[in-house]
Coordinates of C-alpha atoms in Angstrom, one line a residue:
X1 CA -7.2 43.9 -42.7
X2 CA -7.8 41.8 -45.7
X3 CA -8.8 38.9 -43.6
X4 CA -11.2 40.8 -41.7
X5 CA -12.8 42.1 -44.8
X6 CA -13.1 38.7 -46.3
X7 CA -14.6 37.4 -43.2
X8 CA -17.2 40.2 -43.1
X9 CA -18.1 39.6 -46.9
X10 CA -18.5 35.7 -46.1
X11 CA -20.7 36.7 -43.0
X12 CA -22.8 39.0 -45.1
X13 CA -23.2 36.5 -48.0
X14 CA -24.1 33.8 -45.7
X15 CA -26.7 36.2 -43.8
X16 CA -28.4 37.2 -47.4
X17 CA -28.4 33.7 -48.7
X18 CA -29.8 32.0 -45.4
X19 CA -31.5 34.7 -43.6
X20 CA -30.2 33.0 -40.4
X21 CA -29.4 34.9 -37.1
X22 CA -26.1 36.2 -36.1
X23 CA -25.4 33.6 -33.5
X24 CA -26.3 30.9 -36.1
X25 CA -24.0 32.3 -38.6
X26 CA -21.0 32.9 -36.2
X27 CA -21.5 29.0 -35.2
X28 CA -21.2 28.0 -39.0
X29 CA -18.3 30.3 -39.6
X30 CA -16.6 29.3 -36.5
X31 CA -17.2 25.7 -37.3
X32 CA -15.7 26.2 -41.1
X33 CA -12.6 27.9 -39.8
X34 CA -12.0 25.5 -36.9
X35 CA -12.6 28.0 -34.0
X36 CA -15.9 26.5 -32.8
X37 CA -16.2 26.9 -29.0
X38 CA -13.0 28.8 -28.6
X39 CA -14.2 32.5 -28.5
X40 CA -17.0 34.3 -27.0
X41 CA -20.3 34.0 -28.7
X42 CA -18.3 32.0 -31.4
X43 CA -17.1 35.2 -33.0
X44 CA -14.7 34.0 -35.8
X45 CA -12.0 36.3 -35.2
X46 CA -10.0 36.8 -31.8
X47 CA -9.5 40.6 -31.3
X48 CA -6.3 41.7 -29.3
X49 CA -8.6 42.4 -26.3
X50 CA -10.2 38.9 -26.5
X51 CA -6.7 37.5 -26.7
X52 CA -5.4 39.2 -23.8
X53 CA -8.5 38.4 -21.7
X54 CA -8.3 34.7 -22.8
X55 CA -4.5 34.5 -21.9
X56 CA -5.1 36.0 -18.4
X57 CA -7.9 33.7 -17.7
X58 CA -5.8 30.8 -18.9
X59 CA -3.0 31.9 -16.6
X60 CA -5.3 32.3 -13.6
X61 CA -6.7 28.9 -14.2
X62 CA -3.1 27.2 -14.4
X63 CA -2.0 29.0 -11.4
X64 CA -5.3 27.8 -9.6
X65 CA -4.7 24.4 -10.7
X66 CA -1.1 24.5 -9.7
X67 CA -1.7 25.7 -6.1
X68 CA -4.7 23.4 -5.5
X69 CA -2.9 20.5 -6.7
X70 CA 0.0 21.1 -4.3
X71 CA -2.5 21.6 -1.4
X72 CA -4.3 18.6 -2.1
X73 CA -1.1 16.6 -2.1
X74 CA -0.1 18.0 1.0
X75 CA -3.3 17.3 2.8
X76 CA -3.1 13.7 1.7
X77 CA 0.4 13.4 3.1
X78 CA -0.7 15.3 6.3
X79 CA -3.6 12.8 6.8
X80 CA -1.1 10.0 7.6
X81 CA 0.9 12.4 9.9
X82 CA 3.7 12.9 7.2
X83 CA 3.8 16.6 8.1
X84 CA 7.5 17.2 7.0
X85 CA 6.5 15.9 3.4
X86 CA 3.5 18.0 3.5
X87 CA 5.5 21.1 4.0
X88 CA 7.9 20.2 1.4
X89 CA 4.9 19.9 -1.0
X90 CA 3.7 23.4 0.2
X91 CA 7.2 24.7 -0.4
X92 CA 6.9 23.9 -4.1
X93 CA 4.3 26.3 -4.7
X94 CA 5.5 29.3 -6.7
X95 CA 6.7 32.5 -4.7
X96 CA 4.1 34.4 -6.4
X97 CA 1.3 32.4 -4.8
X98 CA 2.8 31.7 -1.5
X99 CA 1.0 34.3 0.3
X100 CA -2.4 32.8 -0.7
X101 CA -4.4 32.6 2.5
X102 CA -5.0 28.8 1.9
X103 CA -1.2 28.3 1.5
X104 CA -0.4 30.3 4.7
X105 CA -3.0 28.4 6.7
X106 CA -2.0 24.9 5.6
X107 CA 1.6 25.8 6.2
X108 CA 1.0 27.0 9.6
X109 CA -1.3 24.0 10.6
X110 CA 1.3 21.4 9.4
X111 CA 4.0 23.1 11.3
X112 CA 1.7 23.1 14.5
X113 CA 0.9 19.3 14.2
X114 CA 4.5 18.4 13.4
X115 CA 5.4 20.2 16.6
X116 CA 3.0 17.9 18.6
X117 CA 4.5 14.7 17.3
X118 CA 6.2 12.6 20.1
X119 CA 8.9 10.1 20.1
X120 CA 7.9 6.5 20.6
X121 CA 10.4 4.1 22.3
X122 CA 8.0 1.2 23.3
X123 CA 7.4 -2.1 21.9
X124 CA 6.4 -2.6 18.3
X125 CA 4.0 -5.5 17.8
X126 CA 4.4 -7.3 14.4
X127 CA 1.0 -9.2 13.4
X128 CA 1.2 -11.9 10.4
X129 CA -1.6 -13.3 8.6
X130 CA -1.8 -15.6 5.5
X131 CA -4.6 -15.6 2.7
X132 CA -8.1 -15.1 4.3
X133 CA -11.0 -17.4 4.0
X134 CA -13.7 -15.3 2.1
X135 CA -16.3 -18.0 2.2
X136 CA -16.4 -20.0 5.4
X137 CA -19.1 -22.4 4.2
X138 CA -16.9 -23.7 1.5
X139 CA -13.7 -23.7 3.7
X140 CA -15.1 -25.1 6.7
X141 CA -17.3 -27.9 4.9
X142 CA -16.0 -30.8 6.9
X143 CA -13.7 -32.1 4.1
X144 CA -10.1 -33.0 4.5
X145 CA -9.0 -29.6 4.3
X146 CA -11.5 -28.1 6.7
X147 CA -9.6 -28.6 10.0
X148 CA -6.3 -27.3 8.5
X149 CA -8.2 -24.1 7.3
X150 CA -9.9 -23.7 10.8
X151 CA -6.2 -23.9 12.5
X152 CA -4.2 -21.7 10.1
X153 CA -6.3 -19.1 8.7
X154 CA -8.5 -16.2 9.6
X155 CA -11.7 -15.3 7.7
X156 CA -12.4 -12.0 6.0
X157 CA -14.8 -10.9 8.7
X158 CA -12.2 -11.7 11.5
X159 CA -9.4 -9.7 9.7
X160 CA -11.8 -6.6 9.2
X161 CA -12.9 -6.6 12.8
X162 CA -9.2 -6.8 14.0
X163 CA -8.2 -3.9 11.8
X164 CA -11.3 -2.0 13.3
X165 CA -10.3 -2.6 16.8
X166 CA -6.7 -1.9 16.2
X167 CA -7.8 1.4 14.8
X168 CA -10.0 2.2 17.6
X169 CA -7.3 1.5 20.2
X170 CA -5.0 3.9 18.5
X171 CA -2.7 1.6 16.7
X172 CA -1.0 2.8 13.5
X173 CA 0.6 0.9 10.6
X174 CA 4.3 1.5 10.5
X175 CA 7.2 1.0 8.3
X176 CA 9.7 -1.3 10.2
X177 CA 12.7 0.6 8.8
X178 CA 11.6 3.6 11.0
X179 CA 12.6 1.6 14.0
X180 CA 16.2 2.1 13.2
X181 CA 18.6 5.0 12.0
X182 CA 21.7 4.8 10.0
X183 CA 24.8 6.0 11.9
X184 CA 28.1 7.0 10.0
X185 CA 31.0 5.3 11.4
X186 CA 34.7 6.9 11.3
X187 CA 35.8 4.2 9.0
X188 CA 33.0 5.2 6.3
X189 CA 30.7 2.2 6.8
X190 CA 27.2 2.7 8.3
X191 CA 25.6 0.9 11.2
X192 CA 22.2 0.8 12.6
X193 CA 21.0 2.3 15.8
X194 CA 17.6 2.4 17.6
X195 CA 15.4 4.9 16.4
X196 CA 12.4 6.6 18.4
X197 CA 9.9 7.3 15.4
X198 CA 7.8 10.2 15.8
X199 CA 4.1 9.7 16.3
X200 CA 1.0 11.5 17.3
X201 CA 0.6 11.6 20.8
X202 CA -1.6 8.6 21.9
X203 CA -0.9 6.5 18.8
X204 CA 1.2 3.2 19.0
X205 CA 3.0 2.0 16.0
X206 CA 2.8 -1.7 14.6
X207 CA 3.9 -3.7 11.8
X208 CA 1.6 -5.8 9.6
X209 CA 2.8 -8.7 7.4
X210 CA 1.0 -10.8 4.6
X211 CA 3.0 -13.9 4.2
X212 CA 3.0 -16.5 1.3
X213 CA 1.1 -14.3 -1.0
X214 CA 1.5 -16.9 -3.6
X215 CA -2.2 -18.3 -3.9
X216 CA -1.7 -22.1 -3.6
X217 CA -3.6 -24.6 -6.0
X218 CA -5.0 -26.4 -2.9
X219 CA -7.0 -23.5 -2.1
X220 CA -8.9 -23.0 -5.3
X221 CA -12.6 -24.0 -4.9
X222 CA -12.4 -23.7 -1.1
X223 CA -13.6 -20.1 -0.6
X224 CA -10.3 -18.2 -1.0
X225 CA -9.4 -15.5 -3.5
X226 CA -7.7 -16.9 -6.6
X227 CA -5.0 -14.3 -7.2
X228 CA -4.1 -10.5 -7.2
X229 CA -5.0 -8.4 -10.2
X230 CA -5.0 -4.7 -11.2
X231 CA -8.4 -3.3 -11.8
X232 CA -9.2 -0.7 -14.4
X233 CA -8.1 2.0 -12.0
X234 CA -4.7 0.5 -11.3
X235 CA -5.5 -0.6 -7.8
X236 CA -4.7 -4.0 -6.5
X237 CA -7.6 -6.1 -6.0
X238 CA -8.4 -9.9 -5.9
X239 CA -9.8 -12.2 -8.4
X240 CA -12.6 -14.5 -6.6
X241 CA -14.6 -17.3 -7.9
X242 CA -17.7 -17.7 -5.6
X243 CA -19.8 -20.8 -5.0
X244 CA -21.9 -20.3 -8.2
X245 CA -18.7 -20.0 -10.4
X246 CA -18.9 -16.3 -11.0
X247 CA -15.6 -14.6 -11.2
X248 CA -15.6 -11.4 -9.5
X249 CA -13.1 -8.4 -8.9
X250 CA -12.9 -7.0 -5.5
X251 CA -11.5 -6.9 -1.8
X252 CA -11.4 -10.7 -0.9
X253 CA -8.1 -10.9 0.8
X254 CA -5.4 -8.8 3.0
X255 CA -3.9 -6.4 0.6
X256 CA -7.1 -4.7 -1.0
X257 CA -8.8 -4.9 2.4
X258 CA -6.1 -2.9 4.0
X259 CA -5.9 -0.7 1.2
X260 CA -9.5 0.2 1.6
X261 CA -9.3 0.6 5.3
X262 CA -6.6 3.1 4.9
X263 CA -8.3 4.8 2.1
X264 CA -11.4 5.4 4.6
X265 CA -9.0 5.8 7.5
X266 CA -5.9 7.4 6.5
X267 CA -4.7 8.2 10.1
X268 CA -4.2 4.4 10.4
X269 CA -1.1 4.5 8.3
X270 CA 2.0 6.2 9.7
X271 CA 3.6 8.3 7.0
X272 CA 1.8 6.2 4.1
X273 CA 3.0 2.8 5.6
X274 CA 0.7 -0.4 4.8
X275 CA 2.8 -3.6 5.5
X276 CA 5.2 -6.3 4.3
X277 CA 4.0 -9.0 1.6
X278 CA 6.4 -11.9 1.5
X279 CA 6.5 -14.4 -1.2
X280 CA 8.1 -17.9 -1.8
X281 CA 8.8 -19.6 -5.1
X282 CA 6.3 -22.4 -4.2
X283 CA 3.7 -22.5 -6.9
X284 CA 4.2 -19.1 -8.6
X285 CA 3.8 -15.5 -7.1
X286 CA 0.7 -13.6 -6.6
X287 CA -1.4 -16.3 -8.1
X288 CA 0.6 -16.4 -11.6
X289 CA 3.5 -18.8 -13.1
X290 CA 6.8 -17.1 -12.3
X291 CA 7.7 -17.4 -16.0
X292 CA 4.3 -17.3 -17.6
X293 CA 3.2 -14.2 -15.6
X294 CA 6.2 -12.2 -15.2
X295 CA 5.0 -9.0 -16.5
X296 CA 1.9 -9.1 -14.5
X297 CA 3.9 -10.1 -11.3
X298 CA 6.3 -7.2 -11.8
X299 CA 3.4 -4.6 -12.4
X300 CA 1.6 -5.8 -9.4
X301 CA 4.9 -5.6 -7.3
X302 CA 5.4 -1.8 -8.6
X303 CA 1.9 -0.8 -7.5
X304 CA 2.3 -2.5 -4.1
X305 CA 5.2 -0.6 -3.5
X306 CA 3.8 2.7 -4.9
X307 CA 0.9 2.5 -2.5
X308 CA 2.9 1.7 0.8
X309 CA 3.6 -2.0 0.8
X310 CA 6.9 -3.7 0.9
X311 CA 8.2 -6.9 -0.4
X312 CA 10.1 -9.7 1.6
X313 CA 11.8 -12.8 0.7
X314 CA 10.3 -15.9 2.4
X315 CA 12.9 -18.2 0.5
X316 CA 12.2 -19.9 -2.7
X317 CA 11.6 -23.6 -1.7
X318 CA 9.6 -22.8 1.4
X319 CA 11.9 -25.1 3.2
X320 CA 13.2 -24.0 6.7
X321 CA 16.5 -22.4 6.7
X322 CA 18.0 -23.8 9.9
X323 CA 16.6 -27.5 9.8
X324 CA 16.0 -28.2 6.1
X325 CA 18.8 -26.6 4.3
X326 CA 22.5 -26.9 4.6
X327 CA 24.6 -23.9 3.9
X328 CA 25.3 -24.6 0.2
X329 CA 21.5 -25.4 -0.3
X330 CA 20.7 -22.1 1.5
X331 CA 22.8 -20.2 -0.9
X332 CA 21.3 -22.0 -3.9
X333 CA 17.7 -21.2 -2.6
X334 CA 18.4 -17.5 -2.0
X335 CA 20.2 -17.2 -5.3
X336 CA 16.9 -18.8 -7.0
X337 CA 14.7 -16.4 -5.2
X338 CA 16.8 -13.4 -6.3
X339 CA 17.2 -14.5 -10.0
X340 CA 13.4 -15.7 -10.5
X341 CA 11.6 -13.6 -8.1
X342 CA 13.7 -10.6 -7.0
X343 CA 14.1 -9.7 -10.5
X344 CA 10.4 -9.3 -10.9
X345 CA 9.4 -7.6 -7.6
X346 CA 12.8 -5.7 -6.8
X347 CA 15.5 -6.0 -4.3
X348 CA 14.5 -6.3 -0.7
X349 CA 16.4 -6.2 2.8
X350 CA 13.6 -8.0 4.5
X351 CA 13.5 -11.9 5.1
X352 CA 10.6 -13.6 6.6
X353 CA 11.9 -17.0 8.0
X354 CA 9.8 -19.9 6.6
X355 CA 7.5 -21.3 9.3
X356 CA 9.3 -18.9 11.7
X357 CA 12.4 -20.8 12.3
X358 CA 15.3 -18.6 12.3
X359 CA 19.1 -19.4 11.7
X360 CA 21.3 -19.2 14.6
X361 CA 23.1 -15.9 15.2
X362 CA 26.8 -15.6 14.6
X363 CA 26.8 -18.8 12.3
X364 CA 27.8 -19.1 8.7
X365 CA 24.3 -19.0 7.7
X366 CA 23.6 -15.8 9.2
X367 CA 26.6 -14.3 7.6
X368 CA 25.5 -15.5 4.3
X369 CA 22.1 -13.9 4.7
X370 CA 23.8 -10.7 5.4
X371 CA 26.1 -11.0 2.4
X372 CA 23.1 -11.6 0.2
X373 CA 21.8 -7.9 1.4
X374 CA 19.1 -9.1 4.0
X375 CA 19.2 -6.8 7.2
X376 CA 15.7 -7.2 8.8
X377 CA 14.8 -10.7 9.8
X378 CA 11.3 -12.0 11.1
X379 CA 10.6 -15.1 13.2
X380 CA 7.6 -16.1 15.4
X381 CA 6.7 -15.5 18.8
X382 CA 3.0 -15.5 19.4
X383 CA 2.6 -14.4 22.8
X384 CA 5.0 -11.3 23.1
X385 CA 6.8 -8.6 21.0
X386 CA 10.3 -8.5 20.6
X387 CA 12.7 -6.4 18.5
X388 CA 16.6 -6.4 18.6
X389 CA 18.7 -3.9 16.7
X390 CA 22.4 -4.7 16.0
X391 CA 24.8 -2.7 14.0
X392 CA 24.2 -4.8 10.8
X393 CA 20.8 -6.2 11.1
X394 CA 17.4 -6.2 13.0
X395 CA 15.4 -9.1 14.4
X396 CA 11.8 -8.8 15.0
X397 CA 9.0 -11.5 16.3
X398 CA 5.7 -11.7 14.8
X399 CA 2.5 -12.5 16.1
X400 CA 0.5 -15.0 13.8
X401 CA -3.0 -14.6 13.6
X402 CA -5.1 -17.5 12.6
X403 CA -7.8 -19.7 14.2
X404 CA -5.6 -21.6 16.3
X405 CA -3.8 -18.4 17.8
X406 CA -7.1 -16.7 18.7
X407 CA -8.3 -19.9 20.3
X408 CA -5.1 -20.8 22.1
X409 CA -3.8 -17.3 23.0
X410 CA -6.7 -15.1 23.5
X411 CA -5.4 -14.0 26.9
X412 CA -2.3 -12.7 25.1
X413 CA -4.1 -10.4 22.6
X414 CA -6.3 -8.3 25.0
X415 CA -4.3 -5.2 24.4
X416 CA -5.3 -5.3 20.8
X417 CA -8.7 -6.8 20.5
X418 CA -11.3 -8.9 22.3
X419 CA -11.1 -12.5 20.7
X420 CA -14.8 -13.2 21.8
X421 CA -15.8 -10.3 19.7
X422 CA -13.6 -11.2 16.8
X423 CA -14.1 -14.9 16.5
X424 CA -16.1 -15.9 13.7
X425 CA -19.1 -17.9 14.8
X426 CA -19.3 -20.1 11.7
X427 CA -16.0 -21.8 12.5
X428 CA -15.8 -25.4 13.6
X429 CA -15.4 -26.2 17.3
X430 CA -11.8 -26.4 18.5
X431 CA -11.2 -29.8 20.2

């Protein structure tokens, strides 16, 4: 009561002294007592009725924000066919709002779509690419490296066209782990068995890998991206220096190009999968020195894994594991990768064989790889798709995509894209 009288007297005094309007007076008083903008018409005192109305409104807004948040998250999951996760997200909505028409409609729709998924038991193609040429005029300029780039790289335009063709033909990116299921054995151990992942009818899963994501020194100045960076929104992008010397941040290589494509076409990703990123220890990781850029490498790796990418070991020295390294050297190579790179990017059970040369099955080298925790092994077979599931490991071949393979093996790629339409006309002629 005393507070109300004091405020009334203050209001009247201001009114007499200044001759201002009630609205102006209310604003001045509200500003002086710290309630400006909090109450209707800037009334300086919140009445019980006003308080009750405010609390009811705040509760409604919080409830609406909660419901909308879960519905939006569920919609994003459903866009990549993860209907199970979408339904789990819907189930997080409070019981009080479970009968909301929007919630009921979303639940019914995701259950319907989940029921329409089919099991896929066919071949799974694995396409593998290296760092892309962003500026063909600099890569194919006739110098000593021009022929090398022509043979062993794709251009940005070629890669984008390949993604579009794969999407148009019904392919979807899949996590290779979905090809197996863990089986519990009687002795308590687990084994792999072949899995038939669920996909929408008419869709064909495939695996994508981006190998040697190191950004080597020899590529600098030749029209390639310089390194990976995190932009102001926390997204993985490339730092690229153009022909005029201007440094730009954008999608100039595999990872951000795929990210942007999936953002535009979420139905190109099966349950949020993007692809595999492999690194060696040769000339750093992601464009940074392993020691000087450790925190940056770790931050980029974390973001990659958050957004559907997986990281694979490709050995530390980039030497072939069958021909170049004996057993002790191989163990040292793997241990060095684990301590210097794995400590930054996290543990992995994926191993991409350097240059595609796999170790012989049943040998001490294979046993060593299994002991080190690797269970998925990727070699090269350009003209066909092959995957083998054993109780303790999986072998899969990958089709390398580069200028040479487009030129030499076009007839083996017709299920995926038309090489004549893909081929960058700025390339030098192949001899």
